[in-house]
Amino acid sequence: MTAHLKQDGPVDRAHLDGMQQGLLGKAVPRIEGYAKVTGTATYAAEYDVADPAEGVLVTATITKGKVTYIDNDAALAMPGVLAVIADARMTTRPAQGTAGEAPEQEPQSVSYWGQPIAVVVAETFEEARNAAKHLVVAYEADADVDLDPAAAQPEPQDGQAVEMGDLTAAMDAATHSVDLTIETDGHASAAMEPHAAIADWDGDNLTVRASLQMLNYNIAELADALGVEEDNVRLISRYVGGGFGSKLGISEEVVAAALAARQLGRPVRVVMSRQQVFQCIMRRSETHQRLQLACDAEGRLTAFGHHARVSNLPGESFAEPVLQSSHFLYGAENRSLGMDLVRIHRMTAGSVRAPGEAVGMPALEMAMDELAEKAGIDPVAFRLRNIPGENPEEDLPFTSHTLADCLRQGAEAFGWDDGPRRPRMRREGDWWIGTGMASAARVHNVSEAKARVRLTAEGRAVVQTDMTDLGTGTYTILAQIAGEMLGLPIDRVTVELGDTNHPRGPGSGGSWGAASIGSAVYLACKALREEIARRANTGEAELGLKDGAVAGGRTLVDLLGGEALEEVGHYEPGDNQDAWTASGFGAFFAQVRVNHWTGEARVDRMLGAFGFGRVLNEKTARSQCLGGITWSIGAALTEALHFDPRDGHLANPDLAEYHVPVHRDVQDVEVLMLEERDPLASAIQAKGIGELGMCGGAGAIANAVYNACGARLRELPMTPDRILAALPE
Ligand code: MOS
């Protein structure tokens, strides 16, 4: 049986409030935590597959051109080497979001330095690595390369453009205005678990164990790449050591393993090295942004201009959606928003955690801080004054809106001083101390999702879907939803994820996972409750299910009478996706110190207040917010991809040179989660949370750096050299 909901309007009665089990929303520890900390949770490279051969990828050492020759014979003469495979199907994978339309490319063409061009397979990893390192490859290099985003020809992205009123006239006429340019460096996803795959053919049937975010979509990508039917492919991804967008699509190791395993008639494992993960996996584009804001004497915005330039490879469709939340966050009648994409020969640009707002929001919030200062208005009060009652660009009401509450409650919890502000008010030894704040916003999405819930005759629940858990807590929240709805303690719920033999989930990405798959599990359980109520001769609302028994004492096992029950929940977004503006909101507050001599900035204290509908698990939701704030600190102070201007190769392709925040960089961080229900956001009244915590946070840190030392930075991250250069005399 299938319980289907296409959500066209609000879901007002979500059974999840007032239930007896009392599981949902609680800080339930991760149900897979024990397996993870004891090392029994299998990550992609760790599955026990009999006698795999080992593959190592070979990457291009030119920026653009063709592979003309590979010395296979020399490689095959090396110890243990079984095959050298240079196949265009491996290297010309479909662009993100375009399964079924693989771009036509010449075989073995190279479009960026570090692009995988071949896989060498051997008996052992060491033999494969040795042969890959010594593989002789000849190229025909094309000198016509574009490496500088500032010099390339811009392609306007018309879908992003908005013109309302007259921005220039409003800027000219305004009491206060700012017109500034902010640049952000590129980011890497830098997930802990490297990309890896083990492929295993049984006749025409292929099983690939890999580290992937969206099995529902990856199966189509892989089938397309190999020219086989989806029915012949099974993907397994039970545990994922972080993805952050880098595993939304399949990458070269998956196709390489599948091709090599087919050729050799034997399982093949391909694991990317850390350097390959950095050099081959999608980057966040650097951005160049112009902010033009103006307000009247009372601090009401009259002009809002946000224009951005981002880059990608020729032929790729993805453009970092920098303006995503700028379209609705603040009111102003005169608006001009636009985006350009330039084509350069750097590695592919794609989704890296919170694509768009992660870099767009900090730049906007830095400009807002400057305008508040010019207008002589406290930055919290300035934002409160400019929250629109409705979407300023389109007739799409907000599903719910918590920005004002987040600003007020966050300011109070942080101890925000709304007195007069100017730089260098506080100095401790060699350090200037300052505070800053910013708004947070991240669009909310849901996606089609299916999950099966089986109630066994023994009174246990089993949840099955191909949904993944990137470390976000999916296993746990689904167990909580099923346990709450079916009146079972959490140890009587089993959750099986990451296998395409199960019903298709929405995949993990864009913060849509929990709300979408949670809704599917909810729908399946609701249908099961109706059947249980029928058997108990009562109404579904009167069931009073708790600890495996209904009100009055009859047990579930008794009501099931030796029979198992099963339902598939099927959730689809409907008109609610197109008729409303749905977003999570929040506010960041930061206290930083800046060293007077070295320009080193440190975040002493940070607080984020967030509103994102129902909190499904107090602990895992908080962890997502903490993770977002950690990303904010990285984006503000240290994280930057550096490309060699001569050939575009990534010059800092490892965790020693690409500086993610470490424990010492993340000091006192506090998270406030507002109690909220959003009946339009999903069937379980929850919104996305994964990415919200980094959508503006770097701006709060930049504003605090200014308040500390007087340096208005125009580039992120704010490395010591940049801070020293920006310090006023
Ligand atoms: Mo996210 S960047 O859509 O995994």
PDB file of N, CA and C and ligand atoms in Angstrom, residues 96 189 213 243-248 351-355 442 470 508-512 691, ligand 1:
ATOM      1  N   GLN A  96      26.609  18.175 -13.429  1.00  0.00           N
ATOM      2  CA  GLN A  96      25.670  18.056 -12.328  1.00  0.00           C
ATOM      3  C   GLN A  96      24.267  18.466 -12.766  1.00  0.00           C
ATOM      4  N   SER A 189      34.860  21.360  -0.656  1.00  0.00           N
ATOM      5  CA  SER A 189      33.974  20.679   0.287  1.00  0.00           C
ATOM      6  C   SER A 189      34.776  20.047   1.417  1.00  0.00           C
ATOM      7  N   GLN A 213      25.734  11.122  -2.168  1.00  0.00           N
ATOM      8  CA  GLN A 213      24.664  11.833  -1.461  1.00  0.00           C
ATOM      9  C   GLN A 213      23.271  11.498  -1.990  1.00  0.00           C
ATOM     10  N   GLY A 243      29.800  15.052   2.822  1.00  0.00           N
ATOM     11  CA  GLY A 243      29.658  15.236   1.378  1.00  0.00           C
ATOM     12  C   GLY A 243      29.740  16.718   1.036  1.00  0.00           C
ATOM     13  N   PHE A 244      28.853  17.506   1.667  1.00  0.00           N
ATOM     14  CA  PHE A 244      28.845  18.967   1.517  1.00  0.00           C
ATOM     15  C   PHE A 244      28.654  19.390   0.065  1.00  0.00           C
ATOM     16  N   GLY A 245      28.058  18.529  -0.745  1.00  0.00           N
ATOM     17  CA  GLY A 245      27.846  18.840  -2.161  1.00  0.00           C
ATOM     18  C   GLY A 245      28.788  18.069  -3.066  1.00  0.00           C
ATOM     19  N   SER A 246      29.933  17.656  -2.541  1.00  0.00           N
ATOM     20  CA  SER A 246      30.949  17.021  -3.390  1.00  0.00           C
ATOM     21  C   SER A 246      30.550  15.631  -3.847  1.00  0.00           C
ATOM     22  N   LYS A 247      29.495  15.066  -3.228  1.00  0.00           N
ATOM     23  CA  LYS A 247      29.059  13.724  -3.610  1.00  0.00           C
ATOM     24  C   LYS A 247      27.611  13.739  -4.106  1.00  0.00           C
ATOM     25  N   LEU A 248      27.145  14.935  -4.515  1.00  0.00           N
ATOM     26  CA  LEU A 248      25.788  15.032  -5.077  1.00  0.00           C
ATOM     27  C   LEU A 248      25.697  14.244  -6.372  1.00  0.00           C
ATOM     28  N   SER A 351      28.202  22.597  -6.487  1.00  0.00           N
ATOM     29  CA  SER A 351      27.628  22.873  -5.173  1.00  0.00           C
ATOM     30  C   SER A 351      28.617  22.532  -4.069  1.00  0.00           C
ATOM     31  N   VAL A 352      28.917  23.505  -3.256  1.00  0.00           N
ATOM     32  CA  VAL A 352      29.651  23.312  -2.009  1.00  0.00           C
ATOM     33  C   VAL A 352      28.755  23.932  -0.936  1.00  0.00           C
ATOM     34  N   ARG A 353      28.655  23.283   0.170  1.00  0.00           N
ATOM     35  CA  ARG A 353      27.678  23.593   1.230  1.00  0.00           C
ATOM     36  C   ARG A 353      27.087  25.016   1.146  1.00  0.00           C
ATOM     37  N   ALA A 354      25.742  25.064   1.103  1.00  0.00           N
ATOM     38  CA  ALA A 354      24.989  26.313   0.978  1.00  0.00           C
ATOM     39  C   ALA A 354      25.381  27.101  -0.262  1.00  0.00           C
ATOM     40  N   PRO A 355      25.344  26.431  -1.446  1.00  0.00           N
ATOM     41  CA  PRO A 355      25.697  27.152  -2.669  1.00  0.00           C
ATOM     42  C   PRO A 355      24.860  28.431  -2.776  1.00  0.00           C
ATOM     43  N   ARG A 442      18.450  31.125   4.218  1.00  0.00           N
ATOM     44  CA  ARG A 442      18.738  30.049   3.279  1.00  0.00           C
ATOM     45  C   ARG A 442      17.410  29.510   2.775  1.00  0.00           C
ATOM     46  N   LEU A 470      24.628  11.676   5.658  1.00  0.00           N
ATOM     47  CA  LEU A 470      25.992  12.202   5.463  1.00  0.00           C
ATOM     48  C   LEU A 470      26.702  12.447   6.773  1.00  0.00           C
ATOM     49  N   SER A 508      20.453  13.439  -0.114  1.00  0.00           N
ATOM     50  CA  SER A 508      20.852  14.485   0.838  1.00  0.00           C
ATOM     51  C   SER A 508      21.507  15.609   0.064  1.00  0.00           C
ATOM     52  N   GLY A 509      20.905  16.776   0.106  1.00  0.00           N
ATOM     53  CA  GLY A 509      21.484  17.925  -0.579  1.00  0.00           C
ATOM     54  C   GLY A 509      20.578  19.110  -0.375  1.00  0.00           C
ATOM     55  N   GLY A 510      21.137  20.306  -0.513  1.00  0.00           N
ATOM     56  CA  GLY A 510      20.322  21.514  -0.454  1.00  0.00           C
ATOM     57  C   GLY A 510      19.476  21.629   0.797  1.00  0.00           C
ATOM     58  N   SER A 511      19.873  20.945   1.853  1.00  0.00           N
ATOM     59  CA  SER A 511      19.146  20.969   3.136  1.00  0.00           C
ATOM     60  C   SER A 511      17.716  20.450   3.021  1.00  0.00           C
ATOM     61  N   TRP A 512      17.385  19.716   1.942  1.00  0.00           N
ATOM     62  CA  TRP A 512      16.002  19.255   1.788  1.00  0.00           C
ATOM     63  C   TRP A 512      15.772  17.860   2.380  1.00  0.00           C
ATOM     64  N   GLU A 691      22.334  23.909   6.041  1.00  0.00           N
ATOM     65  CA  GLU A 691      23.216  24.926   5.485  1.00  0.00           C
ATOM     66  C   GLU A 691      23.034  26.320   6.083  1.00  0.00           C
TER      67      GLU A 691
HETATM   68 MO1  MOS B   1      24.607  20.478  -0.572  1.00  0.00          MO
HETATM   69  S1  MOS B   1      26.066  21.746  -1.236  1.00  0.00           S
HETATM   70  O1  MOS B   1      23.409  20.637  -1.761  1.00  0.00           O
HETATM   71  O2  MOS B   1      25.220  18.933  -0.341  1.00  0.00           O
END
